[in-house]
Coordinates of C-alpha atoms and ligand atoms in Angstrom, one line a residue:
X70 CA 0.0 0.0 0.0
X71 CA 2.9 2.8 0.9
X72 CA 4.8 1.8 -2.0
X73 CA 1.9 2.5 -4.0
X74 CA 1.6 6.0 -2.8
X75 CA 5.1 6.4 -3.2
X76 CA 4.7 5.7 -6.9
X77 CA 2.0 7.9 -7.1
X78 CA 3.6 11.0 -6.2
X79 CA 6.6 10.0 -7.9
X80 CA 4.7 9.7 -11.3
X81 CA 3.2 13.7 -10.3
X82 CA 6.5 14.9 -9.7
X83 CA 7.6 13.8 -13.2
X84 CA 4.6 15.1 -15.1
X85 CA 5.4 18.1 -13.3
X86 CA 9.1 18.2 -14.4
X87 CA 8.2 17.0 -18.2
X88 CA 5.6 20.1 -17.9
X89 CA 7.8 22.6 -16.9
X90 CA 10.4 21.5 -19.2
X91 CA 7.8 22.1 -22.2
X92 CA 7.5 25.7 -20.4
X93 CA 10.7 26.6 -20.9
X94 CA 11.3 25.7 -24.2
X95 CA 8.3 27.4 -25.2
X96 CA 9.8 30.3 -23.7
X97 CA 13.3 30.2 -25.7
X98 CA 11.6 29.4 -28.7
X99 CA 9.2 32.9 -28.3
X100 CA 12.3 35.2 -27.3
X101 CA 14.4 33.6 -30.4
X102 CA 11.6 34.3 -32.5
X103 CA 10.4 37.9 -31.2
X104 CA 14.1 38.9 -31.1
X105 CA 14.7 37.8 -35.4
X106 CA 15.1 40.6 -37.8
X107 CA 12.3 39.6 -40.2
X108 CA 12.5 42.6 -42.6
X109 CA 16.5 41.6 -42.7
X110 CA 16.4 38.2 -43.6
X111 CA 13.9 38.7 -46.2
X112 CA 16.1 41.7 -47.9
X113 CA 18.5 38.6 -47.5
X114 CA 16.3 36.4 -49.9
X115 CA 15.6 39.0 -52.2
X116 CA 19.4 39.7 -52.9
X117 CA 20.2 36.4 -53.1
X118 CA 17.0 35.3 -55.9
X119 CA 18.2 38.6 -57.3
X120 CA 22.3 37.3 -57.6
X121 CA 20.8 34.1 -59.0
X122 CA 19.1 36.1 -61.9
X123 CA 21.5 38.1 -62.6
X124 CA 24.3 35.4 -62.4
X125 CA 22.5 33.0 -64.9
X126 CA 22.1 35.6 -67.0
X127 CA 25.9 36.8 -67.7
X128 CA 27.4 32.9 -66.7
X129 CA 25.7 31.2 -69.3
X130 CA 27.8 33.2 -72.0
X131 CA 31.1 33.2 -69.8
X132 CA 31.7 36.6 -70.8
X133 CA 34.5 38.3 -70.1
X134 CA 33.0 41.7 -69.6
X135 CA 30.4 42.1 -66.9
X136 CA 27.8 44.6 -65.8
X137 CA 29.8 46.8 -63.4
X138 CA 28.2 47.6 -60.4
X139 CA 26.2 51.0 -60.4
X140 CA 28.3 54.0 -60.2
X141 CA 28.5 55.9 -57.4
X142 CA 27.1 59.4 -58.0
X143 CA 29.5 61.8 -57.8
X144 CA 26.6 64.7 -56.9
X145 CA 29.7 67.6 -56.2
X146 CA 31.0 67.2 -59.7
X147 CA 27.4 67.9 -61.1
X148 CA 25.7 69.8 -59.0
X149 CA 26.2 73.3 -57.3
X150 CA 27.5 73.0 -53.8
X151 CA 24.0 73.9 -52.4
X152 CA 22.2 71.1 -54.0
X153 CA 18.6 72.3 -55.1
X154 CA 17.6 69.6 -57.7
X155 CA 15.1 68.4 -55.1
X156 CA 13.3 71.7 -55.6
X157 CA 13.4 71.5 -59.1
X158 CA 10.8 70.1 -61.7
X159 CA 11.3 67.8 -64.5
X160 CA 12.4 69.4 -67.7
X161 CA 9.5 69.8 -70.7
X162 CA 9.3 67.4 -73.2
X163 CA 9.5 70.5 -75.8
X164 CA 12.8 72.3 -74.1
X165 CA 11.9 75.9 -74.4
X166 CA 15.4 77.1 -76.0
X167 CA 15.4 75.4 -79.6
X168 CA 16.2 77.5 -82.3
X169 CA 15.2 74.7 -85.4
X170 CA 17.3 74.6 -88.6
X171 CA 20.7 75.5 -88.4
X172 CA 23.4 77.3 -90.3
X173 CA 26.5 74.7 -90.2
X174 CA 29.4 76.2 -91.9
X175 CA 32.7 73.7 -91.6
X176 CA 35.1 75.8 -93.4
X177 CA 36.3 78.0 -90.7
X178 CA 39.3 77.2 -88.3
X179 CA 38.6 76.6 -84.8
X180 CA 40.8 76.1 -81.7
X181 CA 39.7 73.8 -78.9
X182 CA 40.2 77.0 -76.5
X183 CA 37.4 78.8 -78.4
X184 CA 34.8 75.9 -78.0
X185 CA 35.7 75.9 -74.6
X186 CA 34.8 79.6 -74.1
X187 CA 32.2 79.3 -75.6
X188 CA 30.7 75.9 -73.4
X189 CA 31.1 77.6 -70.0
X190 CA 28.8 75.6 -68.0
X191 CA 30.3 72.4 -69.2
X192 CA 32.2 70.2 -66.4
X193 CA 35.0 67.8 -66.7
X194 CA 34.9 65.0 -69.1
X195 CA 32.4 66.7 -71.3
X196 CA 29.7 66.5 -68.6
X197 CA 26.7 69.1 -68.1
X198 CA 23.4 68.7 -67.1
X199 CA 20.9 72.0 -66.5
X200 CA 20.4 73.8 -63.7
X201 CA 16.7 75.2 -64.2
X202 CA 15.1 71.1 -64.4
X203 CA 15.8 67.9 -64.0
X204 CA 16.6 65.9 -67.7
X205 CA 14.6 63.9 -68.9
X206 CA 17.0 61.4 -70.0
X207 CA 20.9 60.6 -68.6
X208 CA 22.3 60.4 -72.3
X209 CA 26.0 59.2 -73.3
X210 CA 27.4 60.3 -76.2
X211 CA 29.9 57.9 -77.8
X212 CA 31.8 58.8 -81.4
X213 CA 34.4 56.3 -82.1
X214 CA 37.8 57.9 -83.5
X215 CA 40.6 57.8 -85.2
X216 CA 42.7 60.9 -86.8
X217 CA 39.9 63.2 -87.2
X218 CA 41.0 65.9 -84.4
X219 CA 39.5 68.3 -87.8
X220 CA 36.0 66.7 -87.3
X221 CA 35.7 66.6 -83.5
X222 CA 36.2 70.2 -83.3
X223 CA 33.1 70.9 -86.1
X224 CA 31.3 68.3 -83.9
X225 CA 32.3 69.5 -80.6
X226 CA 31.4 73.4 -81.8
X227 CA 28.3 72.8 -83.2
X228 CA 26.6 70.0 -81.3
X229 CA 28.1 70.7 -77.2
X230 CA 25.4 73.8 -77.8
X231 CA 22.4 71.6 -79.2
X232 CA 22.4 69.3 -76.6
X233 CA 22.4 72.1 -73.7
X234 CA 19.8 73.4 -75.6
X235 CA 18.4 70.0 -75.2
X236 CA 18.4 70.3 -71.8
X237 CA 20.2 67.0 -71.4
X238 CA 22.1 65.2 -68.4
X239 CA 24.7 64.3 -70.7
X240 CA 28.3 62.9 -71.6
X241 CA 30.7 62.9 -74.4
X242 CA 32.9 60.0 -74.6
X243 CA 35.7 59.8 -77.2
X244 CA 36.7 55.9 -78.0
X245 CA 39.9 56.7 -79.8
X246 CA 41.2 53.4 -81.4
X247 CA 44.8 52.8 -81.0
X248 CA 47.5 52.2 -83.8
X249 CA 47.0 52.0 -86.9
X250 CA 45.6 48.7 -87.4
X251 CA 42.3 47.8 -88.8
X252 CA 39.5 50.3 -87.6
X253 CA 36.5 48.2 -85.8
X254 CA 33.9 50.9 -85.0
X255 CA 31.3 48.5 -83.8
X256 CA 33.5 47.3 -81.2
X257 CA 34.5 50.9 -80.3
X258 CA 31.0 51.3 -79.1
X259 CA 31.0 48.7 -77.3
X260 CA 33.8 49.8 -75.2
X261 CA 31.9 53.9 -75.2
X262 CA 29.0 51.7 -73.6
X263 CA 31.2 49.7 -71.2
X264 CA 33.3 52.4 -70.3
X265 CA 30.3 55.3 -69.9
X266 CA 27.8 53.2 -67.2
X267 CA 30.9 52.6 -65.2
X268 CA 31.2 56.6 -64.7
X269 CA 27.4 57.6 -64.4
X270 CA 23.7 55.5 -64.0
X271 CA 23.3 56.2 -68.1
X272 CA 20.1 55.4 -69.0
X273 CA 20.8 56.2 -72.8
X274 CA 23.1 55.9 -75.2
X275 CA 23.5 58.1 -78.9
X276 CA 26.5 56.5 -80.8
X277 CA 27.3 58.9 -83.6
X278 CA 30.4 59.5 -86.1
X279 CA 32.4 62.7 -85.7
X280 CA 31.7 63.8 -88.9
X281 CA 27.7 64.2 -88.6
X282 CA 26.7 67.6 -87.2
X283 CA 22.4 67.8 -86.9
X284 CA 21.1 71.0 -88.6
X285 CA 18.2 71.0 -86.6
X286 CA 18.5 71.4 -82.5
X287 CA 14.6 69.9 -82.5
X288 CA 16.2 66.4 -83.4
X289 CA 16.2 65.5 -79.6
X290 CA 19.8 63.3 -78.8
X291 CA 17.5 61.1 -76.6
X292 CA 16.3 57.6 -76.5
X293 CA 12.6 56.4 -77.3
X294 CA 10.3 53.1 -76.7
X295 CA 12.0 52.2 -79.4
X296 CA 15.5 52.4 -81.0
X297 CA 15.7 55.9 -83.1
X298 CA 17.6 56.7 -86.0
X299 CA 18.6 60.3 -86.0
X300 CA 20.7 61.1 -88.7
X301 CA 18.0 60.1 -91.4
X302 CA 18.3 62.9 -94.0
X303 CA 22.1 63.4 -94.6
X304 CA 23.4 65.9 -97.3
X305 CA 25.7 63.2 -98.6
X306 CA 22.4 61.0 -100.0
X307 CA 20.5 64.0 -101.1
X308 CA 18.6 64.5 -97.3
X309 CA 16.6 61.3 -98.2
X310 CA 17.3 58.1 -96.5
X311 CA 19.4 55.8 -98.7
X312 CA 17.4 52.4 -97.9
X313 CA 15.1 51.6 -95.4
X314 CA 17.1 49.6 -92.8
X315 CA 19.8 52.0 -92.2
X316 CA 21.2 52.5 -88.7
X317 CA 24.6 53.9 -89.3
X318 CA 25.5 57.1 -88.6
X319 CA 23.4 58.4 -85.4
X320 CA 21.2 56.3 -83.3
X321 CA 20.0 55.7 -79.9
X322 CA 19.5 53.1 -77.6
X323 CA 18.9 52.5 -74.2
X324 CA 20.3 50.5 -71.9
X325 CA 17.8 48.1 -72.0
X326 CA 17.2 48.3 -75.9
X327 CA 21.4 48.3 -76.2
X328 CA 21.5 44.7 -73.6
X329 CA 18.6 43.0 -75.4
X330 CA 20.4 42.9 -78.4
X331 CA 23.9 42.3 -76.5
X332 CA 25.3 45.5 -77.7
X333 CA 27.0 45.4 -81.1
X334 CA 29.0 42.5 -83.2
X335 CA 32.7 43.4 -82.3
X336 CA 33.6 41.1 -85.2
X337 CA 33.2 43.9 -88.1
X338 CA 36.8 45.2 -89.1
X339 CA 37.1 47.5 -92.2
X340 CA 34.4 49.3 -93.3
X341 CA 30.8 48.6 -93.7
X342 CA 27.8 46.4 -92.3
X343 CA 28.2 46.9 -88.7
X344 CA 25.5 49.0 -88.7
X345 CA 23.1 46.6 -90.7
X346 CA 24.1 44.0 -88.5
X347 CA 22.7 45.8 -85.5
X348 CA 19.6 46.6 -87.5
X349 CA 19.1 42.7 -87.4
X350 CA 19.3 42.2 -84.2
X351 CA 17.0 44.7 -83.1
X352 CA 14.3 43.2 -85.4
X353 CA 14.6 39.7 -84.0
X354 CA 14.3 40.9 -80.8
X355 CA 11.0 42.1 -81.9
X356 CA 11.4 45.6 -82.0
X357 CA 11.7 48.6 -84.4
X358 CA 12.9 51.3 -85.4
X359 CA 11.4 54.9 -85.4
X360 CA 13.1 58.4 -87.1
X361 CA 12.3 62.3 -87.2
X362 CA 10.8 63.4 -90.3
X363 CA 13.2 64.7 -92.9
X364 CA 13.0 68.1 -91.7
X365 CA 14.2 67.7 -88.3
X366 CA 16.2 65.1 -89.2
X367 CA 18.7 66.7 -91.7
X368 CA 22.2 66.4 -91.2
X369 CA 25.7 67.8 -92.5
X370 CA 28.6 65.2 -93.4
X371 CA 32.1 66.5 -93.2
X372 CA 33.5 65.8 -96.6
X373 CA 36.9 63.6 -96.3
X374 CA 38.6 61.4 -97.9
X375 CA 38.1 57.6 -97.5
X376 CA 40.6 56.9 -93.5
X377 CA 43.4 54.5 -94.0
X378 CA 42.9 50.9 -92.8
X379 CA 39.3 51.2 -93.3
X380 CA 38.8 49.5 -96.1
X381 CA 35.4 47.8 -97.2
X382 CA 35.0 44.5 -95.3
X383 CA 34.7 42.1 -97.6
X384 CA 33.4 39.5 -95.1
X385 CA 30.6 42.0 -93.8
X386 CA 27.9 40.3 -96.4
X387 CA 28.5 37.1 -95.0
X388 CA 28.7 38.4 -91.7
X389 CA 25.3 39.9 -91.9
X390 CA 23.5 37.3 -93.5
X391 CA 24.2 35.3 -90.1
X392 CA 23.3 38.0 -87.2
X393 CA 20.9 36.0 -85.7
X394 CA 22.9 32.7 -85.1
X395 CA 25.7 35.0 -83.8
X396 CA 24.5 37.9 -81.8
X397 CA 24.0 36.0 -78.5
X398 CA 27.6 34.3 -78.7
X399 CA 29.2 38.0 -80.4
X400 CA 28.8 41.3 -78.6
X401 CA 28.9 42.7 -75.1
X402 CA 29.1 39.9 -73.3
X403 CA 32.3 38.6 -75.5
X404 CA 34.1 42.1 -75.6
X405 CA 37.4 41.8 -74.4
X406 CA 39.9 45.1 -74.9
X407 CA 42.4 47.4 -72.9
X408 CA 42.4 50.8 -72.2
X409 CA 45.6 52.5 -73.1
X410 CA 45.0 56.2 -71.9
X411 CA 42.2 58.2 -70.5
X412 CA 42.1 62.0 -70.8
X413 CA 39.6 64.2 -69.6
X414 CA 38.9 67.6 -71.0
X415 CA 35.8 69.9 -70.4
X416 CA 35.1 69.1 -74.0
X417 CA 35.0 65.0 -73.3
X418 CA 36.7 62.1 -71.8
X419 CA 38.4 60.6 -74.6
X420 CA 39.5 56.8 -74.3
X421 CA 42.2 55.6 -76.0
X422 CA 42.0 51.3 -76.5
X423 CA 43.6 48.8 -78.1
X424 CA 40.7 46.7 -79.6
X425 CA 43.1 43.9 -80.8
X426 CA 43.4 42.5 -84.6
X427 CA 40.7 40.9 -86.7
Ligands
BGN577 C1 25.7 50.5 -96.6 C2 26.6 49.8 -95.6 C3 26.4 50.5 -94.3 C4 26.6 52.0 -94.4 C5 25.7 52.5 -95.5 C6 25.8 54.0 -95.7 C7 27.0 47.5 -96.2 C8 26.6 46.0 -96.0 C9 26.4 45.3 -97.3 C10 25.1 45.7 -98.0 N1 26.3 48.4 -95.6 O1 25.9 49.9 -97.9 O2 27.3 49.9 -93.4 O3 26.3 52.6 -93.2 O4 25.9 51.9 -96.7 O5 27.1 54.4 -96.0 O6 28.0 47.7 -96.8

């Protein structure tokens, strides 16, 4: 009988122990969960499904260049050292300044130290941006060079103007190709692109040859919904366009028009095609291409005579008949080049590279 009592009170005396065990695990697991950072660890998932996005998009290709991390604004280099642009509005779609057709004579001489005068508010590198609104667009400007100091200073007279005009957030980049071995201007693009969003958050991106000067400050240097042609009524073909598909000369992209068709071919040396190429991949990626009317979209051409070692590919038919089976495998993700010098002036930042041999 007593050891049945005894066994009786032993069995409570457990149940109580087992019960207040439970109790205090209870209570650790509440404090551990009160005391988690919930808004932390799912910033944590988000960068990571972000990483794996990103990642699968650039690995697959194993390209050698890669999307640089956005630049850090440098706000004191733009702005004035009391920094109103939260006060200001957005710029007008119509900037109020534009003076229309333009007189473009290229047969006076100019020194750089005129242009420069005469481009006050423009910053280092060729930067500016207004100081009445906020741009509607961050625009790089990229002319690929070689040996045409004669052109850039027409260029840099006539257009640093127009796009202030413009009101544009803007940059001029020189990509000056390096030696004298075959020119690849396709490839120098690439590199203005690469090189530009590393400096500023771009958002779009007007590749144009030195020798084209707009006679008409209404042809906006901006980027659409999608891709533009600018320079659609050059003197040179009688201010009509030569053939439908053209792309060459002046045209804008954005960054997400420029990375859905992987940037340019790199694999055009020697004249020609480059540009038809690129017209290709835009329309396989399924979109199009819009232009100014004939008007607005006049241009001058700097006469010359035909550049040395920039002969007329005679691979680029070939070449072009194949865009679409390339241009995944051949363009920014595959660019691969040095950069030999980089000098900043208030006029531009002009790039000097060696783009390598065909
Ligand atoms: C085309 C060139 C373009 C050039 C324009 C204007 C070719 C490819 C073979 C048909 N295309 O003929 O690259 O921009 O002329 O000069 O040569």
């Amino acid at each position: 009988m007593g050891d049945s009592v005894n066994f009786g009170s032993l069995h409570k005396v457990c149940t109580l122990v087992v019960f207040l065990g439970f109790v205090h695990l209870l209570c650790i697991f509440i404090y551990y969960v009160k005391t988690l950072d919930i808004q932390y660890l799912s910033m944590r998932f988000q960068n990571i499904q972000s990483r794996v996005q990103t990642g699968a998009e650039w690995t697959a290709t194993s390209a050698p260049y890669r999307e640089p991390d956005p630049p850090v604004t440098k706000h004191s280099a733009l702005s004035s050292p009391v920094d109103n642009s939260s006060k200001l509005d957005m710029c007008p779609d119509q900037p109020p300044d534009l003076e229309g057709p333009m007189v473009i004579e290229v047969s006076q001489t100019l020194s750089l130290d005129i242009i420069r005068a005469k481009n006050p508010e423009l910053l280092e590198g060729g930067r500016y941006k207004p100081k009445s609104c906020i741009s509607l667009q961050k625009v790089a400007i990229i002319i690929p060079f070689r040996h045409r100091d004669e052109h850039l200073k027409f260029w840099l007279y006539y257009v640093h103007p127009v796009l202030q005009r413009q009101q544009l957030d803007y940059g001029l980049y020189i990509i000056n190709q390096d030696g004298e071995g075959t020119f690849n201007r396709a490839k120098l693009l690439n590199i203005g692109y690469a090189e530009a969003v590393k400096e500023y958050e771009y958002e779009c991106f007007v590749f144009s040859d030195v020798d084209l000067i707009p006679m008409d400050d209404r042809n906006i240097y901006k980027c659409s919904s999608q891709p533009r042609h600018l320079s659609v009524a050059v003197d040179k073909f009688g201010f009509r366009l030569p053939y439908a598909q053209i792309f060459g000369g002046v045209s804008a992209l954005t960054k997400e028009q420029y990375l859905k068709i992987n940037g340019f071919s790199n694999n055009y040396w020697g004249w020609g095609g480059e540009d038809d190429d690129v017209y290709n991949r835009l329309i396989s990626k399924g979109m199009s291409v819009v232009r100014p009317n004939s008007e607005v979209g006049k241009f001058r051409m700097i006469r010359h005579k035909r550049d040395e070692n920039n002969e007329p590919n005679p691979q680029r038919f070939d070449r072009i008949a194949h865009t679409k089976e390339t241009m995944d495998k051949d363009g920014v993700n595959s660019l691969v080049y040095q950069v030999v010098r980089v000098e900043k002036d208030k006029l531009y930042t002009k790039i000097t590279v060696d783009v390598g041999k065909p």
